[in-house]
mmCIF file of N, CA and C in Angstrom:
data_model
loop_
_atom_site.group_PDB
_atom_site.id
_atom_site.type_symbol
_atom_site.label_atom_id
_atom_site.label_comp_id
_atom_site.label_asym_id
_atom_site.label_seq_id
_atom_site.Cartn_x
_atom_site.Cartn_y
_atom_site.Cartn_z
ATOM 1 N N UNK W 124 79.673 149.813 -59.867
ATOM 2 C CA UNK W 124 79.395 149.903 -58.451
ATOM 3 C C UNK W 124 80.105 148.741 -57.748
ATOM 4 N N UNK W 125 80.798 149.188 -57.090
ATOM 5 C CA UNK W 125 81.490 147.965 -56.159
ATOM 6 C C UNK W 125 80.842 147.157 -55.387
ATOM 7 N N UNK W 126 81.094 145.818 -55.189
ATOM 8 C CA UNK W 126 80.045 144.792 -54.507
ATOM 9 C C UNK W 126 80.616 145.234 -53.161
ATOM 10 N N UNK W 127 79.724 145.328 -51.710
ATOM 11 C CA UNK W 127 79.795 145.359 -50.669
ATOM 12 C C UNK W 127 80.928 144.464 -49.854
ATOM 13 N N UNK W 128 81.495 144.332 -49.005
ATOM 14 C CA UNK W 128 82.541 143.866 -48.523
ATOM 15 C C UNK W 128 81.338 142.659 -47.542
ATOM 16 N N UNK W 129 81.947 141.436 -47.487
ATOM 17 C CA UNK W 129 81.071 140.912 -46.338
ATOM 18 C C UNK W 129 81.204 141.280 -44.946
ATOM 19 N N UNK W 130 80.307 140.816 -44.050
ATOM 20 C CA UNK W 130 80.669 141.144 -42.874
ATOM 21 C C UNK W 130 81.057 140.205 -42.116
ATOM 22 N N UNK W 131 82.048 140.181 -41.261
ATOM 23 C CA UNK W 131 83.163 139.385 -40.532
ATOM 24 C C UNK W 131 82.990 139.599 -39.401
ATOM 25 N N UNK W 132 83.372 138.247 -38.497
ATOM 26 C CA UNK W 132 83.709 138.623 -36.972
ATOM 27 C C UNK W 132 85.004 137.756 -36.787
ATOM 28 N N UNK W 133 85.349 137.977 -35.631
ATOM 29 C CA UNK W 133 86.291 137.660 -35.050
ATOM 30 C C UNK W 133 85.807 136.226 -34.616
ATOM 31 N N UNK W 134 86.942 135.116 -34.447
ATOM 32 C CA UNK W 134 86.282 133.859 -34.079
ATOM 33 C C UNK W 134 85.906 133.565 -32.777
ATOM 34 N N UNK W 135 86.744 134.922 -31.803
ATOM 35 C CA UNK W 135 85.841 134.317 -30.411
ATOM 36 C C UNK W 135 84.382 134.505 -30.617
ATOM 37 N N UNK W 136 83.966 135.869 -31.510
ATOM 38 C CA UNK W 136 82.798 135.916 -31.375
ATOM 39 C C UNK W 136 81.615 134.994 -32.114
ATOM 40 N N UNK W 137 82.861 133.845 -33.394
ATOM 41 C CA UNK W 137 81.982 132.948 -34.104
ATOM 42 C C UNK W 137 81.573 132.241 -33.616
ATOM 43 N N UNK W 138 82.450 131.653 -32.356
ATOM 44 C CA UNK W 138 82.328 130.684 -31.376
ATOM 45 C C UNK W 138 81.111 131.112 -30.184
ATOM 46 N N UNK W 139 81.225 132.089 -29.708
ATOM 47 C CA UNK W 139 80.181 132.435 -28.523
ATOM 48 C C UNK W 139 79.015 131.788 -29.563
ATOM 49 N N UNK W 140 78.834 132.449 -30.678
ATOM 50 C CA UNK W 140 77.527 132.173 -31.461
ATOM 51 C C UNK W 140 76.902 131.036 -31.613
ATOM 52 N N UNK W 141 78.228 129.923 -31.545
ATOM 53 C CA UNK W 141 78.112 128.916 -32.136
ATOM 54 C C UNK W 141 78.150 128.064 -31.003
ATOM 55 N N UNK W 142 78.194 128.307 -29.004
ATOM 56 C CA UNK W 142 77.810 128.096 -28.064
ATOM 57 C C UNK W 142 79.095 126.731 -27.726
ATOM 58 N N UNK W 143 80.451 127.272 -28.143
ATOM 59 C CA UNK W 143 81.611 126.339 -28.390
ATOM 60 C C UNK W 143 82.667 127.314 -27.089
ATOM 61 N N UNK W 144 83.483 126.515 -26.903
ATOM 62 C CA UNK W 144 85.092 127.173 -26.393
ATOM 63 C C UNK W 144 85.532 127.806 -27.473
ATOM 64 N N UNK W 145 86.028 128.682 -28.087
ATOM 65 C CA UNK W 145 87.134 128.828 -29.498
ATOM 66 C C UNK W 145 88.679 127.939 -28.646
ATOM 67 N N UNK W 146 89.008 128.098 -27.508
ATOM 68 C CA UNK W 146 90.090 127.408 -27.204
ATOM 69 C C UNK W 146 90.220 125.273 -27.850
ATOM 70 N N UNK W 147 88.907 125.150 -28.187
ATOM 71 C CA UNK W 147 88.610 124.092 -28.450
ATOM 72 C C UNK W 147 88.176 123.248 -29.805
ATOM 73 N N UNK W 148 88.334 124.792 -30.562
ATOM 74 C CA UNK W 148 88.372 124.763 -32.074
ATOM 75 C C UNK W 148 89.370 124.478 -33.163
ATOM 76 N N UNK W 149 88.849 123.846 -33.813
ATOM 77 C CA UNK W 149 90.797 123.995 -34.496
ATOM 78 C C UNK W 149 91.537 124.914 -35.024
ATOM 79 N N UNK W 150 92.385 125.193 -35.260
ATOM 80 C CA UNK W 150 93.693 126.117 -35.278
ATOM 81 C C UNK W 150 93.062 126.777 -36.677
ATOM 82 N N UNK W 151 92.926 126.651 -37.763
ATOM 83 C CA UNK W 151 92.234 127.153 -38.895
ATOM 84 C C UNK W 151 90.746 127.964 -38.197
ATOM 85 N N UNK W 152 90.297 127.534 -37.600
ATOM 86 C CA UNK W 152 89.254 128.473 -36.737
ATOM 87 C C UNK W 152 89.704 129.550 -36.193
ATOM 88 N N UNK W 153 90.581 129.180 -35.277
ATOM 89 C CA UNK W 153 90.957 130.308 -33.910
ATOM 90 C C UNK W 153 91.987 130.771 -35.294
ATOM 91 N N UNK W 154 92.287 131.134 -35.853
ATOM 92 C CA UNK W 154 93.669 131.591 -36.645
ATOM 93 C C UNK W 154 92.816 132.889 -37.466
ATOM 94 N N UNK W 155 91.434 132.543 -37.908
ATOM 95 C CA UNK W 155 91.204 133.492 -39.475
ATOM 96 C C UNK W 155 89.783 134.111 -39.128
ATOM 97 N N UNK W 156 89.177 134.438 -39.883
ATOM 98 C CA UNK W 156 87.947 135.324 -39.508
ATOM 99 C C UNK W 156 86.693 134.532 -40.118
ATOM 100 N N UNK W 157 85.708 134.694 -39.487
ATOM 101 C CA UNK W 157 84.392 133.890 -39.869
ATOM 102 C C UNK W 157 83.511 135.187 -40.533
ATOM 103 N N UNK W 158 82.842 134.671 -42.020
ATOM 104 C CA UNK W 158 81.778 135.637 -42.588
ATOM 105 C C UNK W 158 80.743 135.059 -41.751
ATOM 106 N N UNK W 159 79.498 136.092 -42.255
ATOM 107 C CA UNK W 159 78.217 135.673 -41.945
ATOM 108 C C UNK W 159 77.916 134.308 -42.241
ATOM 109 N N UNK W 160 78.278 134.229 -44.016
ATOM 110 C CA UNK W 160 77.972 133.118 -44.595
ATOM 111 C C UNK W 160 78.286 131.995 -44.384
ATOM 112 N N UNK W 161 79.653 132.232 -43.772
ATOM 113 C CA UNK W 161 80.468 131.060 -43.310
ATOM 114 C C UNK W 161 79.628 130.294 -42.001
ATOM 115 N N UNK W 162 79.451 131.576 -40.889
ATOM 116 C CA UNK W 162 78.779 131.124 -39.671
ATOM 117 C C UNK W 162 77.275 130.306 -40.090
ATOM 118 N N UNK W 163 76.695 130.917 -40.871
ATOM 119 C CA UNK W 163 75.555 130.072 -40.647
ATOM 120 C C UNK W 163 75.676 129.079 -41.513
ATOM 121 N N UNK W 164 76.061 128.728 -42.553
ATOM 122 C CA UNK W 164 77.042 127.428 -43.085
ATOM 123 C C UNK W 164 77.453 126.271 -42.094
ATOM 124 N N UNK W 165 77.954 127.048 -40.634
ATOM 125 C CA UNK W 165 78.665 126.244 -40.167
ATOM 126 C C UNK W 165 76.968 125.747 -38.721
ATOM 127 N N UNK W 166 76.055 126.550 -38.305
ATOM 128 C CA UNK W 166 75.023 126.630 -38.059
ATOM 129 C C UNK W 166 74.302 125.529 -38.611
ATOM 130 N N UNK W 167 74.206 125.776 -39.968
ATOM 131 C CA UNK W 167 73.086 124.775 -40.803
ATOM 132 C C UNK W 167 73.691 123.053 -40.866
ATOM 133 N N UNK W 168 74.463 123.181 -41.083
ATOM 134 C CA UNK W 168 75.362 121.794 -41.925
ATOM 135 C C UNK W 168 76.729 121.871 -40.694
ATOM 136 N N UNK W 169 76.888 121.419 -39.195
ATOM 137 C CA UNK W 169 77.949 121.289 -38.593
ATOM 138 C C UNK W 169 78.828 120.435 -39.104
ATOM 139 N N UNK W 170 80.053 120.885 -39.307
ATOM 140 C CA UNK W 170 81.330 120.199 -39.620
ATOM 141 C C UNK W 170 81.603 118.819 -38.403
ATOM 142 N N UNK W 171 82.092 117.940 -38.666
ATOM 143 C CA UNK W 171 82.308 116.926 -37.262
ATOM 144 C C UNK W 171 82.768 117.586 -36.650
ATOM 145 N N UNK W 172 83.801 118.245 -36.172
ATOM 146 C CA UNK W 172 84.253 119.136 -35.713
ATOM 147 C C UNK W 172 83.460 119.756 -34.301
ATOM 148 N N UNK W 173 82.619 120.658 -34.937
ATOM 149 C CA UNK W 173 81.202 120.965 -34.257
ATOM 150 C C UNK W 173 80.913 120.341 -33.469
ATOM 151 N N UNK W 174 80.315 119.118 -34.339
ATOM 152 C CA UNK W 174 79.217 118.475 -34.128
ATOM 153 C C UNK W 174 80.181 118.099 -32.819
ATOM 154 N N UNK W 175 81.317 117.160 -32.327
ATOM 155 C CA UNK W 175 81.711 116.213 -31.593
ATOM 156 C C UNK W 175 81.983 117.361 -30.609
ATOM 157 N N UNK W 176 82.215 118.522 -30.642
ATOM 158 C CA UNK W 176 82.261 119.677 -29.569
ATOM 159 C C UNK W 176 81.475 119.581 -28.351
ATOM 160 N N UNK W 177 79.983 119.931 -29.697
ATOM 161 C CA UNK W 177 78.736 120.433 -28.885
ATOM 162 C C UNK W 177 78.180 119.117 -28.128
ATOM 163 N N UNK W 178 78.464 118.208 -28.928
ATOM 164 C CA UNK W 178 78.309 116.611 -28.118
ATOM 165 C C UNK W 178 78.925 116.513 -26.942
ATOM 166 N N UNK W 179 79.745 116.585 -26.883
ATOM 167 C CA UNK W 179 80.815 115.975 -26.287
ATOM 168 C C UNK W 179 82.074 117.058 -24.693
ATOM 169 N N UNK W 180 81.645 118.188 -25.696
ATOM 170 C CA UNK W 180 82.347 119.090 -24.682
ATOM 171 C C UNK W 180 83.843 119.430 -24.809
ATOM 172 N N UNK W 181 84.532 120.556 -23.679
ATOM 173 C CA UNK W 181 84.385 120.651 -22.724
ATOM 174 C C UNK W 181 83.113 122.000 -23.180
ATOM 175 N N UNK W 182 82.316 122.153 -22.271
ATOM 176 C CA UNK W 182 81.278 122.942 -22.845
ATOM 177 C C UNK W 182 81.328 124.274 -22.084
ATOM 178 N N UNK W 183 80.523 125.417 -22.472
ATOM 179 C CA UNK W 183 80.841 126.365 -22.205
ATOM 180 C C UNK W 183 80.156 126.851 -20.677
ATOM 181 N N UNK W 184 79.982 128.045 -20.377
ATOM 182 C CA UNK W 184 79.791 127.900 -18.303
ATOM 183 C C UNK W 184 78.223 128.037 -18.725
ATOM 184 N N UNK W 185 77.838 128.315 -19.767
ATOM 185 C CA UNK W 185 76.326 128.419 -19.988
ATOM 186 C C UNK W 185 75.602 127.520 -20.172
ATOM 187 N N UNK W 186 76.735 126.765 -21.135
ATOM 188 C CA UNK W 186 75.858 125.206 -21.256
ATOM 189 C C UNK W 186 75.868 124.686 -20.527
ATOM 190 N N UNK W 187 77.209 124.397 -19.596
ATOM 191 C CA UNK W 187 76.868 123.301 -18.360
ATOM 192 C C UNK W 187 76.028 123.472 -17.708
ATOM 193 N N UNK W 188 75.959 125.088 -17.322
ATOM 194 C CA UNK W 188 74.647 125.701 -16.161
ATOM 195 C C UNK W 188 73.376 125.313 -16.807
ATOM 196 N N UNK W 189 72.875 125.192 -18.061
ATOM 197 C CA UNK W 189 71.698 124.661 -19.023
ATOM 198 C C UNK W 189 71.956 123.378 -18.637
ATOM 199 N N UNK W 190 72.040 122.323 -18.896
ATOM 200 C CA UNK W 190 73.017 121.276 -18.493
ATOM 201 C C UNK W 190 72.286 120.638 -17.304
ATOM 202 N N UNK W 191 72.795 121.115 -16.316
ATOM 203 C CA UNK W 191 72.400 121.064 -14.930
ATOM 204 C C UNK W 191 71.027 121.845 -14.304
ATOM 205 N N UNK W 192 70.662 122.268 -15.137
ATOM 206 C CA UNK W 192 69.068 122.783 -14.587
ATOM 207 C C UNK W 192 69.425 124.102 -13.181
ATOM 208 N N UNK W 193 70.935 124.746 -13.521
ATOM 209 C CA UNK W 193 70.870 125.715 -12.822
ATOM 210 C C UNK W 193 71.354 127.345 -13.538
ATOM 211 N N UNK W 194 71.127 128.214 -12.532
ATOM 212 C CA UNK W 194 72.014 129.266 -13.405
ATOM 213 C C UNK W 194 73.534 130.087 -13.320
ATOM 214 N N UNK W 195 74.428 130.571 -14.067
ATOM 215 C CA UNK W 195 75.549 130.707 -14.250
ATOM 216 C C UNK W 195 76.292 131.026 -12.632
ATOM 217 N N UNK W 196 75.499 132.082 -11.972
ATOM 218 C CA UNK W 196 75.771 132.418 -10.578
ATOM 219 C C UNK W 196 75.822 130.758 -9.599
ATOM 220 N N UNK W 197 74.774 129.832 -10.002
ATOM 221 C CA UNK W 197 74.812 128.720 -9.552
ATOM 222 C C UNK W 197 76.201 128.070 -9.818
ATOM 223 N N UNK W 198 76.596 128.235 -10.636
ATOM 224 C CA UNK W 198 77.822 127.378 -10.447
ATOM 225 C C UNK W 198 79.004 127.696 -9.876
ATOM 226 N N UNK W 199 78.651 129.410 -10.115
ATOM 227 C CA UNK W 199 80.172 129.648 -8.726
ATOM 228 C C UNK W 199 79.833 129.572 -7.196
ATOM 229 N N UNK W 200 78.771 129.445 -7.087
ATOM 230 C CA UNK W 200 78.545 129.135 -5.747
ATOM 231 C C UNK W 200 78.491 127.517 -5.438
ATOM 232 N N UNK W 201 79.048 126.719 -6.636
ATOM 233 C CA UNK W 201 78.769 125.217 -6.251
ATOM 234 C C UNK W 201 80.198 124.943 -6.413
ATOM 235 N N UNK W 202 81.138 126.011 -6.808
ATOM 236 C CA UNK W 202 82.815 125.901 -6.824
ATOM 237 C C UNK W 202 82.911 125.384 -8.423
ATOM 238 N N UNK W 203 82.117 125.216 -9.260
ATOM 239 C CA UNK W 203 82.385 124.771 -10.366
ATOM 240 C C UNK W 203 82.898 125.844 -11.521
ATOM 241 N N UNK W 204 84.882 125.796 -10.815
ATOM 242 C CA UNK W 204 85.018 127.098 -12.216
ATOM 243 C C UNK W 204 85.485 126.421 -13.688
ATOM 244 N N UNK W 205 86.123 125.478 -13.918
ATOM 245 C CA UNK W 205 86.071 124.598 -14.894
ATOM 246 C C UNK W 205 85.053 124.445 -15.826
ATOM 247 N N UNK W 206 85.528 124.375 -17.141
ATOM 248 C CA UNK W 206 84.601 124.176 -18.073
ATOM 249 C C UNK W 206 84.433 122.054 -18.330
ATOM 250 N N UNK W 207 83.135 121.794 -18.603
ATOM 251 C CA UNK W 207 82.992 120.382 -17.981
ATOM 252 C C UNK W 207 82.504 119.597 -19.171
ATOM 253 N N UNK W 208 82.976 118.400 -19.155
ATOM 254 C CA UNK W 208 82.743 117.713 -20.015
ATOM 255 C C UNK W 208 81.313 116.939 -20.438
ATOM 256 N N UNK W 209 80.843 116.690 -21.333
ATOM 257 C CA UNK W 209 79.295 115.988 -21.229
ATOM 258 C C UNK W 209 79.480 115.212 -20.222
ATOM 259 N N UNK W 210 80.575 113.943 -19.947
ATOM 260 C CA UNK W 210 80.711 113.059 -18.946
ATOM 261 C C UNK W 210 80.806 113.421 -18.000
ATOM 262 N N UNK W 211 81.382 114.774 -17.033
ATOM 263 C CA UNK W 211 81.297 114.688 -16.165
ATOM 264 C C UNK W 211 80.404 116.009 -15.528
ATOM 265 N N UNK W 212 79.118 116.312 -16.509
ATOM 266 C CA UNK W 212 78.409 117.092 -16.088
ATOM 267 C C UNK W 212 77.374 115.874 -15.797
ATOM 268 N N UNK W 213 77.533 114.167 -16.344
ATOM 269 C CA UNK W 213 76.741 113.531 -16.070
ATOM 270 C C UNK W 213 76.646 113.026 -14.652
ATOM 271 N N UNK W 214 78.197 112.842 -14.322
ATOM 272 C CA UNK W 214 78.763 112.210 -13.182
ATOM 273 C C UNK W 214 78.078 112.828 -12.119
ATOM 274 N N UNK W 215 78.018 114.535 -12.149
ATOM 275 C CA UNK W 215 77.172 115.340 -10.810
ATOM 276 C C UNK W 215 76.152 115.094 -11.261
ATOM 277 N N UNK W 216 75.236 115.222 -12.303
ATOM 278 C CA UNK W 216 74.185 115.065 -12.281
ATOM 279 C C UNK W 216 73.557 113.639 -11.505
ATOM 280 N N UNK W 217 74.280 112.591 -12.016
ATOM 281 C CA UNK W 217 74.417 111.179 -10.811
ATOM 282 C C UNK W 217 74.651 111.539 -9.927
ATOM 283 N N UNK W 218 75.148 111.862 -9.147
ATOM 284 C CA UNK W 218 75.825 112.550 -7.366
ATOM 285 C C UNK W 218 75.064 112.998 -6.948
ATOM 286 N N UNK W 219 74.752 114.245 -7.757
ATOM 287 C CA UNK W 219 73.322 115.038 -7.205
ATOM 288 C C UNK W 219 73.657 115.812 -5.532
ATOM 289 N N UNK W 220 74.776 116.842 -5.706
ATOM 290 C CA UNK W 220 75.193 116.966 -4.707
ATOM 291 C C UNK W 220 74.289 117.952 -3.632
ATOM 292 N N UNK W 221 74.219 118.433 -2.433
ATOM 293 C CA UNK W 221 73.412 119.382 -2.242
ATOM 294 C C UNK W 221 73.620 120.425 -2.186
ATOM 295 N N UNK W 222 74.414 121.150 -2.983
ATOM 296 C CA UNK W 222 74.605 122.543 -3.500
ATOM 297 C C UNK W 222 73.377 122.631 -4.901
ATOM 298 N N UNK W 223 73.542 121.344 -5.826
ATOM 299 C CA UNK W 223 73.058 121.230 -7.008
ATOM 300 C C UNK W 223 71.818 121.235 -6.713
ATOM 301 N N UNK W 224 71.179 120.351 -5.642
ATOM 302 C CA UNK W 224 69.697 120.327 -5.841
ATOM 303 C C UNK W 224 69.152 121.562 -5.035
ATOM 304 N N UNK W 225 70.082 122.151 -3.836
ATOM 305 C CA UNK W 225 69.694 123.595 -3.497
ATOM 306 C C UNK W 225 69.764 124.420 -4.962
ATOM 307 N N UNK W 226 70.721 124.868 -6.199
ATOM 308 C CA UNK W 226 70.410 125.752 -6.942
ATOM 309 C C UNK W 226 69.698 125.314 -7.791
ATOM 310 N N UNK W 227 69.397 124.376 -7.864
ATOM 311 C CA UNK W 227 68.177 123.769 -8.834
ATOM 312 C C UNK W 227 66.849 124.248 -8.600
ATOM 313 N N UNK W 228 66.572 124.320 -6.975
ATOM 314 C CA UNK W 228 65.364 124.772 -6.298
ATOM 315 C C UNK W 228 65.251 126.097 -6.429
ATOM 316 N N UNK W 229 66.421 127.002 -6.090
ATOM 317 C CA UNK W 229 66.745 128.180 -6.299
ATOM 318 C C UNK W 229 65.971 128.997 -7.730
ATOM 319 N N UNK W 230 66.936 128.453 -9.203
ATOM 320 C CA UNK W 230 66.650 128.513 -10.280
ATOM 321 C C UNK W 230 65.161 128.221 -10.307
ATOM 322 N N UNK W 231 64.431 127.327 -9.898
ATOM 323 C CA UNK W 231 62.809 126.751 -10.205
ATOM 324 C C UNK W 231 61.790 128.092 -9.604
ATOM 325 N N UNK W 232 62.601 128.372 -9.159
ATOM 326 C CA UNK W 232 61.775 129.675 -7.723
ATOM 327 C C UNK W 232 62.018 130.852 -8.791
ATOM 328 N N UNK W 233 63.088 131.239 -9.083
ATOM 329 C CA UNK W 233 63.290 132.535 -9.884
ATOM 330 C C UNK W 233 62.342 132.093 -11.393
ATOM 331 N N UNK W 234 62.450 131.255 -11.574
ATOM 332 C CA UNK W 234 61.538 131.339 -13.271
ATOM 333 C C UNK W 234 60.506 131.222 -13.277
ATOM 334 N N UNK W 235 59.726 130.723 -11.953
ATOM 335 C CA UNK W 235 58.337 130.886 -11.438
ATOM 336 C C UNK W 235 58.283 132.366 -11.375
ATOM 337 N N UNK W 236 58.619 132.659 -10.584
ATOM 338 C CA UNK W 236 58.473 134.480 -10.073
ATOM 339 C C UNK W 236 58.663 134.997 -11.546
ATOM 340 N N UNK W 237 59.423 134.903 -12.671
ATOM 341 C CA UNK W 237 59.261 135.216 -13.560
ATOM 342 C C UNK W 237 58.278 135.557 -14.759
ATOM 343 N N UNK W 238 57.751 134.036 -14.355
ATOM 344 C CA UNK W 238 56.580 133.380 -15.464
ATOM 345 C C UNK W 238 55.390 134.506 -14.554
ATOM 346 N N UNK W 239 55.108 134.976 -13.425
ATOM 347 C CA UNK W 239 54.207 135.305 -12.466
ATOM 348 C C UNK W 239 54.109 136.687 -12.886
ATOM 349 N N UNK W 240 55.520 137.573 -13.092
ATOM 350 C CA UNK W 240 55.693 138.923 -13.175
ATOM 351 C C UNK W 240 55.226 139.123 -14.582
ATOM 352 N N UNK W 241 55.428 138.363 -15.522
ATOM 353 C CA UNK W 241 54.961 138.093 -17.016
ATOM 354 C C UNK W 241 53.338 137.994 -17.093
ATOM 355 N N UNK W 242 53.313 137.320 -16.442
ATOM 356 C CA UNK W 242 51.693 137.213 -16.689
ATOM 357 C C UNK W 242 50.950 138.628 -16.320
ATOM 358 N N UNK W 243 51.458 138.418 -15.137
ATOM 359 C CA UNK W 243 50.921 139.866 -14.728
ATOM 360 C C UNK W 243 50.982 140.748 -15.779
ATOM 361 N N UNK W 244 52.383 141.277 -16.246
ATOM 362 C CA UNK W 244 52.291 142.108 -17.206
ATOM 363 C C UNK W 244 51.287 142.166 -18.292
ATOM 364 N N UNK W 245 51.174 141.026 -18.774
ATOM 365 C CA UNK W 245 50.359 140.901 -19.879
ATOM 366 C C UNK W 245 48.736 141.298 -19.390
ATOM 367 N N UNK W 246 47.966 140.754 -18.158
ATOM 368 C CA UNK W 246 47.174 140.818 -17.972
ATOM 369 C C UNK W 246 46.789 142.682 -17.753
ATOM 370 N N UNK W 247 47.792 143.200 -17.748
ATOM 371 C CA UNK W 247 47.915 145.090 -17.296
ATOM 372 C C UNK W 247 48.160 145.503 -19.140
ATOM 373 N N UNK W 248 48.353 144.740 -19.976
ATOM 374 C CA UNK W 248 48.688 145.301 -21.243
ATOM 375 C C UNK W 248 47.463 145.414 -22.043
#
């Protein structure tokens, strides 16, 4: 009986997983295909590599928006199309401009109404 083939993705999609740029990976990354085993290998035990990525940046439009305590729509409305570095997601966060603390308020309002529609639900279940 033949052993099963593993299953593979493509590295943009190792990277989404792995909450990275692939443009920001090294060339042996972006070049070859990631197994399962490999990904969560790389999950469990980050290579420096990784590690100085996810540290360090440029980070992805999700993380910065995590980041900044807003959400993804928040940042195109704050002009931020650039992907941003830990340092200078610190720099606005220092600035504290008033686009940021308007979608900050914004974001706080929608996950309330959230947490509200949730409850509710539960209390009807």
């Amino acid at each position: 009986m033949p052993t099963p083939k593993p299953q593979t993705m493509k590295p943009q999609t190792a990277a989404k997983k792995l909450g990275v740029l692939l443009s920001e990976t090294p060339a042996e990354f972006q070049d070859g295909v990631v197994s399962r085993t490999e990904l969560n290998a790389l999950q469990a035990e980050p290579p420096e590599w990784l590690s100085t990525l996810r540290r360090n940046g440029p980070h992805t439009r999700q993380e910065t928006a995590r980041r900044l305590g807003i959400s993804n729509s928040g940042l195109a409305r704050g002009g931020i199309g650039e992907h941003l570095t830990t340092d200078q997601i610190k720099a606005v966060l220092e600035e504290m401009p008033a686009w940021l603390v308007a979608e900050r308020d914004i974001y706080a309002q929608v996950r309330a109404e959230e947490a509200r529609v949730k409850a509710r639900d539960a209390e009807r279940a």
